[in-house]
XYZ file of N, CA and C in Angstrom:
345
model
N 0.841 -1.186 0.000
C 0.000 0.000 0.000
C 0.883 1.245 0.000
N 0.622 2.147 -0.926
C 1.412 3.355 -1.043
C 0.841 4.434 -0.132
N 1.735 5.094 0.607
C 1.326 6.218 1.444
C 2.316 7.352 1.293
N 1.792 8.558 1.187
C 2.583 9.778 1.245
C 2.036 10.590 2.411
N 2.878 10.855 3.387
C 2.427 11.538 4.594
C 3.165 12.860 4.725
N 2.391 13.947 4.633
C 2.973 15.282 4.754
C 2.936 15.755 6.204
N 3.863 16.626 6.538
C 3.874 17.264 7.852
C 4.585 18.597 7.734
N 4.430 19.426 8.768
C 5.163 20.684 8.821
C 4.342 21.927 8.526
N 3.092 21.764 8.177
C 2.263 22.928 7.925
C 1.910 23.641 9.215
N 1.266 24.804 9.061
C 0.858 25.548 10.238
C 0.596 26.999 9.919
N 0.503 27.780 10.973
C 0.261 29.212 10.867
C 1.577 29.952 11.069
N 1.871 30.875 10.166
C 3.114 31.635 10.251
C 2.842 33.067 9.821
N 3.598 33.990 10.374
C 3.442 35.388 10.007
C 4.123 35.678 8.669
N 3.673 36.698 7.959
C 4.360 37.089 6.720
C 5.848 37.324 6.974
N 6.662 36.832 6.042
C 8.109 36.911 6.205
C 8.712 35.735 6.929
N 7.884 34.884 7.493
C 8.376 33.731 8.235
C 8.720 32.555 7.339
N 9.100 31.458 7.988
C 9.536 30.258 7.269
C 8.840 29.015 7.811
N 8.694 28.039 6.944
C 8.213 26.706 7.314
C 8.960 25.693 6.459
N 9.098 24.484 6.986
C 9.633 23.384 6.187
C 8.616 22.255 6.181
N 8.152 21.919 5.009
C 7.251 20.787 4.839
C 8.060 19.525 4.551
N 7.548 18.408 5.052
C 8.158 17.104 4.782
C 7.090 16.174 4.235
N 7.515 15.274 3.395
C 6.621 14.235 2.867
C 7.405 12.929 2.848
N 6.944 11.980 3.632
C 7.603 10.683 3.714
C 6.761 9.640 2.994
N 7.402 8.909 2.107
C 6.713 7.921 1.289
C 6.992 6.510 1.767
N 6.004 5.646 1.589
C 6.183 4.219 1.851
C 5.444 3.452 0.763
N 5.919 2.247 0.500
C 5.260 1.406 -0.495
C 5.700 1.643 -1.919
N 6.692 2.505 -2.127
C 7.231 2.746 -3.464
C 8.755 2.719 -3.406
N 9.365 2.531 -4.578
C 10.821 2.663 -4.677
C 11.089 4.156 -4.840
N 11.259 4.830 -3.737
C 11.256 6.286 -3.694
C 12.254 6.898 -4.675
N 13.426 6.318 -4.783
C 14.506 6.951 -5.540
C 14.193 7.100 -7.027
N 13.292 6.299 -7.564
C 13.007 6.378 -8.999
C 11.847 7.315 -9.316
N 11.177 7.783 -8.287
C 10.019 8.645 -8.482
C 10.417 10.116 -8.538
N 9.798 10.845 -9.462
C 9.841 12.295 -9.408
C 8.873 12.735 -8.318
N 9.277 13.740 -7.560
C 8.460 14.207 -6.442
C 8.097 15.668 -6.652
N 6.897 16.005 -6.263
C 6.467 17.385 -6.426
C 5.644 17.862 -5.245
N 5.649 19.159 -5.085
C 4.760 19.822 -4.129
C 3.785 20.677 -4.934
N 2.506 20.499 -4.652
C 1.445 21.281 -5.265
C 0.701 22.009 -4.151
N -0.064 23.005 -4.527
C -0.893 23.685 -3.540
C -2.237 24.077 -4.158
N -3.217 24.185 -3.283
C -4.546 24.588 -3.718
C -5.127 25.556 -2.701
N -5.364 26.770 -3.155
C -5.994 27.782 -2.320
C -7.503 27.720 -2.526
N -8.269 28.221 -1.569
C -9.735 28.188 -1.704
C -10.193 28.857 -2.994
N -11.035 28.163 -3.740
C -11.583 28.712 -4.969
C -10.644 28.705 -6.154
N -9.471 28.103 -5.989
C -8.486 28.077 -7.075
C -8.134 26.641 -7.444
N -7.546 26.499 -8.628
C -7.116 25.184 -9.065
C -5.811 24.801 -8.377
N -5.576 23.510 -8.265
C -4.314 23.030 -7.732
C -3.195 23.401 -8.706
N -2.078 23.879 -8.168
C -0.973 24.308 -9.004
C 0.337 23.712 -8.523
N 1.241 23.505 -9.469
C 2.570 23.006 -9.127
C 3.371 24.116 -8.459
N 3.990 23.778 -7.341
C 4.863 24.722 -6.636
C 6.328 24.432 -6.944
N 6.710 23.161 -6.793
C 8.108 22.776 -7.004
C 8.159 21.300 -7.350
N 9.197 20.942 -8.116
C 9.328 19.576 -8.600
C 10.795 19.185 -8.550
N 11.052 17.931 -8.170
C 12.415 17.420 -8.189
C 12.403 16.041 -8.834
N 13.197 15.898 -9.868
C 13.260 14.629 -10.588
C 14.086 13.617 -9.809
N 14.034 12.376 -10.268
C 14.837 11.341 -9.607
C 16.319 11.685 -9.687
N 16.711 12.390 -10.734
C 18.095 12.827 -10.870
C 18.389 14.138 -10.179
N 17.397 14.640 -9.443
C 17.526 15.836 -8.599
C 17.443 17.150 -9.362
N 17.126 17.126 -10.633
C 16.841 18.379 -11.341
C 15.580 18.992 -10.745
N 15.607 20.294 -10.512
C 14.483 20.952 -9.874
C 13.878 22.029 -10.783
N 12.605 22.294 -10.550
C 11.989 23.467 -11.165
C 10.917 24.000 -10.227
N 10.628 25.290 -10.404
C 9.757 26.000 -9.480
C 8.751 26.870 -10.226
N 7.616 27.086 -9.586
C 6.684 28.089 -10.083
C 7.348 29.456 -9.964
N 7.059 30.340 -10.900
C 7.667 31.666 -10.872
C 7.379 32.396 -9.564
N 6.214 32.149 -8.996
C 5.794 32.875 -7.798
C 6.606 32.511 -6.557
N 7.333 31.392 -6.609
C 8.087 30.966 -5.417
C 9.590 30.923 -5.651
N 10.024 31.197 -6.875
C 11.461 31.158 -7.165
C 12.215 32.118 -6.261
N 13.315 31.622 -5.701
C 14.127 32.445 -4.805
C 13.664 32.417 -3.366
N 12.485 31.859 -3.115
C 11.959 31.788 -1.739
C 11.815 30.351 -1.246
N 11.460 29.442 -2.144
C 11.234 28.042 -1.783
C 12.348 27.174 -2.348
N 12.669 26.105 -1.614
C 13.661 25.135 -2.073
C 13.138 23.728 -1.847
N 13.130 22.940 -2.903
C 12.744 21.535 -2.786
C 14.003 20.685 -2.741
N 13.965 19.644 -1.911
C 15.095 18.722 -1.823
C 14.561 17.344 -1.470
N 15.409 16.338 -1.637
C 14.992 14.979 -1.319
C 16.121 14.233 -0.641
N 15.731 13.302 0.241
C 16.661 12.410 0.917
C 16.196 10.995 0.617
N 16.833 10.364 -0.340
C 16.385 9.035 -0.752
C 16.572 7.992 0.351
N 17.542 8.202 1.212
C 17.765 7.262 2.307
C 16.609 7.288 3.305
N 15.910 8.416 3.384
C 14.782 8.553 4.314
C 13.428 8.539 3.602
N 13.452 8.316 2.281
C 12.198 8.308 1.499
C 11.398 9.585 1.718
N 12.083 10.696 1.790
C 11.444 11.954 2.168
C 11.820 13.072 1.210
N 10.825 13.877 0.889
C 11.036 15.098 0.116
C 10.647 16.285 0.999
N 11.392 17.364 0.854
C 11.194 18.541 1.689
C 10.853 19.752 0.824
N 10.166 20.700 1.446
C 9.966 21.999 0.817
C 10.273 23.056 1.877
N 11.405 23.705 1.722
C 11.768 24.813 2.600
C 11.153 26.084 2.035
N 10.337 26.724 2.841
C 9.627 27.927 2.396
C 10.061 29.105 3.245
N 10.674 30.072 2.608
C 11.143 31.276 3.296
C 10.404 32.506 2.782
N 10.466 33.561 3.568
C 9.818 34.831 3.188
C 8.379 34.589 2.721
N 7.636 33.888 3.544
C 6.268 33.527 3.181
C 5.380 34.755 3.083
N 4.442 34.671 2.150
C 3.511 35.764 1.885
C 2.077 35.270 2.086
N 1.151 36.174 2.362
C -0.250 35.734 2.531
C -0.767 34.947 1.326
N -0.299 35.259 0.145
C -0.769 34.543 -1.044
C -0.219 33.117 -1.135
N 0.680 32.744 -0.233
C 1.148 31.362 -0.168
C 0.183 30.475 0.634
N -0.817 31.082 1.246
C -1.791 30.320 2.017
C -2.525 29.332 1.123
N -2.499 28.061 1.516
C -3.107 26.998 0.716
C -2.932 25.676 1.438
N -3.591 24.659 0.912
C -3.284 23.293 1.304
C -2.188 22.802 0.363
N -1.116 22.281 0.946
C 0.030 21.813 0.167
C -0.006 20.286 0.097
N 0.143 19.781 -1.120
C 0.063 18.345 -1.367
C 1.390 17.837 -1.928
N 1.764 16.663 -1.489
C 2.929 15.964 -2.002
C 2.477 15.017 -3.120
N 3.293 14.914 -4.152
C 2.965 14.069 -5.304
C 4.189 13.236 -5.672
N 3.938 11.965 -5.993
C 4.990 11.068 -6.476
C 4.561 10.533 -7.837
N 5.455 10.578 -8.820
C 5.094 10.145 -10.165
C 6.224 9.365 -10.814
N 5.845 8.264 -11.472
C 6.792 7.450 -12.237
C 6.007 6.739 -13.319
N 6.283 7.064 -14.543
C 5.556 6.560 -15.723
C 4.054 6.727 -15.494
N 3.305 5.653 -15.485
C 1.852 5.757 -15.337
C 1.406 5.784 -13.882
N 2.332 5.677 -12.984
C 1.999 5.609 -11.558
C 2.091 7.001 -10.934
N 1.047 7.367 -10.190
C 1.004 8.679 -9.559
C 0.253 8.570 -8.244
N 0.821 9.193 -7.223
C 0.219 9.127 -5.888
C 0.232 10.509 -5.254
N -0.767 10.712 -4.350
C -0.905 11.989 -3.664
C -0.974 11.782 -2.164
N -0.455 12.757 -1.441
C -0.644 12.793 -0.005
C -1.987 13.423 0.333
N -2.264 13.497 1.632
C -3.558 14.004 2.087
C -3.585 15.523 2.204
N -2.419 16.145 2.161
C -2.345 17.602 2.229
C -2.066 18.112 3.622
N -1.405 19.258 3.673
C -1.138 19.936 4.941
C -1.411 21.430 4.746
N -2.084 22.022 5.711
C -2.503 23.416 5.589
C -1.357 24.348 5.959
N -1.131 25.338 5.106
C -0.195 26.423 5.396
C -0.986 27.724 5.361
N -0.941 28.454 6.461
C -1.636 29.726 6.558
C -0.630 30.819 6.908
N -0.576 31.840 6.066
C 0.337 32.958 6.289
C -0.513 34.193 6.617
N -0.428 34.613 7.863
C -1.285 35.703 8.313
C -0.685 36.359 9.543
N -0.922 37.645 9.657
C -0.486 38.365 10.854
C -1.617 38.422 11.878
């Protein structure tokens, strides 16, 4: 059974930082591309950051220079370091694992940026 479990969300003030983690089980983690997506109320889910199995990364323009995605294959975990958070970053953040036709999602973790 495949599971992706996110953690690290919460309430933070503008300008603050959070680190999200997503730990996978039931897959060969190292061969999967991993991504972080987010969905704000009334909006479509959007890609935030992506890291390939070879560790190539890409980011949404809105988070470039503020967010960093990384992975630890030994721990089956992908991270999203979020710095200089803005109110518009408020959303539910989802972890995604993809390999060929196989795709899995976590349950999501809420990030709220507010003073």
